[in-house]
Coordinates of C-alpha atoms in Angstrom, one line a residue:
M9 CA 15.7 11.6 -10.2
E10 CA 15.5 10.2 -13.7
I11 CA 12.3 8.4 -12.6
L12 CA 11.0 10.9 -10.1
L13 CA 11.2 14.1 -12.2
P14 CA 9.0 12.7 -15.1
L15 CA 6.6 11.3 -12.5
L16 CA 6.3 14.7 -10.8
N17 CA 5.6 16.4 -14.1
L18 CA 3.0 13.8 -15.1
S19 CA 1.3 13.8 -11.7
G20 CA 1.3 17.6 -11.6
T21 CA -0.2 17.7 -15.0
F22 CA -3.0 15.4 -13.9
V23 CA -3.9 17.1 -10.7
F24 CA -3.8 20.6 -12.2
A25 CA -5.8 19.3 -15.2
I26 CA -8.5 18.1 -12.7
S27 CA -8.5 21.6 -11.1
G28 CA -8.9 23.2 -14.5
A29 CA -11.7 20.8 -15.5
M30 CA -13.5 21.4 -12.2
A31 CA -13.3 25.2 -12.9
G32 CA -14.9 24.6 -16.3
V33 CA -17.7 22.4 -14.9
N34 CA -18.4 25.0 -12.3
R35 CA -18.7 27.6 -15.1
Q36 CA -21.0 25.2 -16.9
L37 CA -18.8 24.9 -20.0
D38 CA -19.2 22.3 -22.6
V39 CA -16.9 19.3 -22.9
F40 CA -14.6 21.1 -25.2
G41 CA -14.3 24.1 -22.9
V42 CA -13.7 21.8 -19.9
S43 CA -10.9 20.0 -21.9
V44 CA -9.3 23.3 -22.9
L45 CA -9.2 24.4 -19.3
A46 CA -7.8 21.1 -18.2
F47 CA -5.0 21.3 -20.7
V48 CA -4.2 24.9 -19.9
A49 CA -4.1 24.3 -16.2
G50 CA -2.1 21.2 -16.5
N51 CA 0.5 22.4 -19.1
V52 CA 0.9 26.2 -19.4
G53 CA 3.3 26.4 -16.4
G54 CA 5.6 23.7 -17.8
I55 CA 5.4 25.2 -21.3
G56 CA 6.4 28.6 -20.0
R57 CA 9.3 27.1 -18.1
D58 CA 10.6 25.1 -21.0
V59 CA 10.4 28.1 -23.3
L60 CA 12.4 30.3 -20.8
I61 CA 15.2 27.7 -20.3
G62 CA 15.4 26.7 -24.0
A63 CA 14.0 23.2 -23.7
L64 CA 12.3 23.2 -27.1
P65 CA 9.9 22.1 -28.1
P66 CA 8.3 22.1 -24.7
A67 CA 7.7 18.6 -23.2
A68 CA 3.9 19.2 -23.1
I69 CA 3.9 19.7 -26.9
A70 CA 6.6 17.2 -27.8
H71 CA 5.1 14.3 -26.0
V72 CA 1.5 13.3 -26.6
H73 CA 1.0 11.7 -23.2
Y74 CA 0.7 15.2 -21.5
S75 CA -2.3 15.9 -23.8
L76 CA -3.8 12.4 -23.1
I77 CA -3.4 12.9 -19.4
S78 CA -5.1 16.3 -19.6
L79 CA -7.9 14.9 -21.7
T80 CA -8.4 11.9 -19.4
A81 CA -8.7 14.2 -16.4
A82 CA -11.2 16.5 -18.3
L83 CA -13.4 13.6 -19.3
A84 CA -13.3 12.0 -15.8
V85 CA -14.4 15.3 -14.3
F86 CA -17.0 16.1 -16.9
F87 CA -18.8 12.8 -16.5
G88 CA -18.0 12.2 -12.8
H89 CA -17.8 15.6 -11.2
R90 CA -20.6 14.7 -8.8
L91 CA -18.2 12.1 -7.2
I92 CA -15.4 14.7 -7.0
D93 CA -17.7 17.2 -5.4
H94 CA -17.7 15.0 -2.3
I95 CA -14.1 16.1 -1.7
Q96 CA -14.1 19.3 0.3
S97 CA -13.1 22.2 -1.9
P98 CA -11.9 20.0 -4.8
I99 CA -10.4 22.7 -7.0
L100 CA -8.4 24.2 -4.2
L101 CA -7.0 20.8 -3.0
F102 CA -6.0 19.6 -6.5
D103 CA -4.6 23.1 -7.2
A104 CA -2.5 22.9 -4.1
A105 CA -1.2 19.5 -5.0
G106 CA -0.4 20.6 -8.6
L107 CA 1.3 23.7 -7.2
A108 CA 3.6 21.6 -5.0
L109 CA 4.5 19.0 -7.7
F110 CA 5.2 21.6 -10.4
A111 CA 7.2 23.9 -8.2
V112 CA 9.8 21.3 -7.3
A113 CA 9.8 19.7 -10.7
G114 CA 10.3 23.1 -12.3
S115 CA 13.3 24.0 -10.1
Q116 CA 14.9 20.6 -10.7
K117 CA 14.6 20.9 -14.4
A118 CA 16.0 24.5 -14.3
L119 CA 19.0 23.2 -12.4
E120 CA 19.5 20.5 -14.9
Y121 CA 19.7 23.1 -17.6
G122 CA 22.4 25.0 -15.7
L123 CA 20.5 28.0 -14.4
P124 CA 21.9 29.9 -11.4
A125 CA 20.3 28.8 -8.1
P126 CA 18.1 32.0 -7.6
M127 CA 16.7 31.8 -11.1
A128 CA 16.1 28.0 -10.8
A129 CA 13.9 28.8 -7.7
V130 CA 12.0 31.5 -9.7
L131 CA 11.5 29.1 -12.6
G132 CA 10.1 26.6 -10.2
M133 CA 7.6 29.2 -8.9
I134 CA 6.7 30.1 -12.5
T135 CA 6.1 26.4 -13.3
G136 CA 3.8 26.1 -10.3
I137 CA 1.7 29.2 -10.8
G138 CA 1.5 29.5 -14.6
G139 CA -1.3 27.0 -15.2
G140 CA -3.5 28.1 -12.3
M141 CA -3.1 31.8 -13.3
T142 CA -4.1 31.2 -16.9
R143 CA -7.0 29.0 -15.8
D144 CA -8.4 31.7 -13.5
V145 CA -8.0 34.4 -16.2
L146 CA -10.0 32.2 -18.7
V147 CA -12.9 31.9 -16.3
A148 CA -12.8 35.6 -15.4
R149 CA -11.5 35.1 -11.9
V150 CA -8.7 37.2 -10.3
P151 CA -5.8 34.8 -10.0
A152 CA -5.0 33.6 -6.5
V153 CA -1.4 34.7 -6.9
L154 CA -2.6 38.4 -7.2
S155 CA -5.2 38.5 -4.4
G156 CA -3.1 38.2 -1.3
E157 CA -3.2 34.4 -0.9
L158 CA -0.1 32.5 -0.1
Y159 CA 0.2 30.9 -3.6
A160 CA 3.3 32.1 -5.3
V161 CA 5.0 32.3 -1.9
A162 CA 4.3 28.6 -1.2
A163 CA 5.6 27.6 -4.7
L164 CA 8.8 29.8 -4.1
A165 CA 9.3 28.2 -0.7
G166 CA 9.2 24.7 -2.1
A167 CA 11.4 25.5 -5.1
T168 CA 13.9 27.3 -2.9
L169 CA 14.3 24.3 -0.6
V170 CA 15.1 22.2 -3.7
V171 CA 17.7 24.6 -4.9
I172 CA 19.3 24.9 -1.4
G173 CA 19.4 21.2 -1.2
A174 CA 21.1 20.9 -4.6
Q175 CA 23.7 23.5 -3.5
L176 CA 24.4 21.6 -0.3
A177 CA 24.5 18.3 -2.2
W178 CA 21.7 16.8 -0.2
P179 CA 20.0 13.7 -1.6
P180 CA 17.9 15.1 -4.5
V181 CA 15.0 12.7 -4.1
A182 CA 14.6 13.5 -0.4
I183 CA 14.9 17.2 -0.8
T184 CA 12.4 17.2 -3.7
L185 CA 9.8 15.4 -1.6
V186 CA 10.4 17.7 1.3
G187 CA 10.1 20.8 -0.9
A188 CA 6.8 19.5 -2.3
G189 CA 5.6 18.8 1.2
V190 CA 6.5 22.3 2.4
C191 CA 4.8 23.9 -0.5
F192 CA 1.6 21.9 -0.1
A193 CA 1.6 22.5 3.7
I194 CA 1.9 26.3 3.3
R195 CA -0.8 26.4 0.7
L196 CA -3.1 24.2 2.7
G197 CA -2.5 26.2 5.8
A198 CA -3.4 29.3 3.9
L199 CA -6.6 27.7 2.7
R200 CA -7.6 26.3 6.1
R201 CA -6.3 29.1 8.4
G202 CA -6.7 32.1 6.2
W203 CA -3.0 33.0 6.0
R204 CA -2.7 35.9 3.6
L205 CA -0.2 38.5 2.4
P206 CA -0.9 42.2 3.1
V207 CA -3.1 43.8 0.4
A208 CA -3.4 47.4 -0.7
R209 CA -6.2 49.3 0.9
H210 CA -7.8 52.1 -1.2
R211 CA -8.1 55.3 0.8
K212 CA -11.1 57.4 -0.1

């Protein structure tokens, strides 16, 4: 886990940063705007988690490589977005991958800081959805987590599996990978098959 957890955080930062940069490109922002969205998408969830558990200063601020990874993703998308466009629904796919990686990494870090199991799962969910929500708000889009999509639910499912595995003393690496896989599968199924939560219907 000493190797896997930093790897999950860095990988999640990169794929979420790509999703943020793609959102900026689609909104025709300049290179600075694309870079800001990349950093926000890749790091806000982790920053929020670290502030809540008292891991200060947050890793994304204390270690420069998080900013460098975000900037690398932003520049790669800004100058090579036509290549990324060949991937079907690139923002959604990278977003689903980032969601899965951050959800399990967030719950593992919360457990390391001694949080109770239920709150560790919630912190994993917050880590997963924070960057994507902030990115969507900045580009004037209703966040997926608020519009009936299986977004936060997917993150919570993956994080909960990690927490349950920790309580049962299952191998942490294996349960972390399984949790990420479950989160990604639920999110991808929601995208491909239209799985949704019930939404409020306004009665006239």
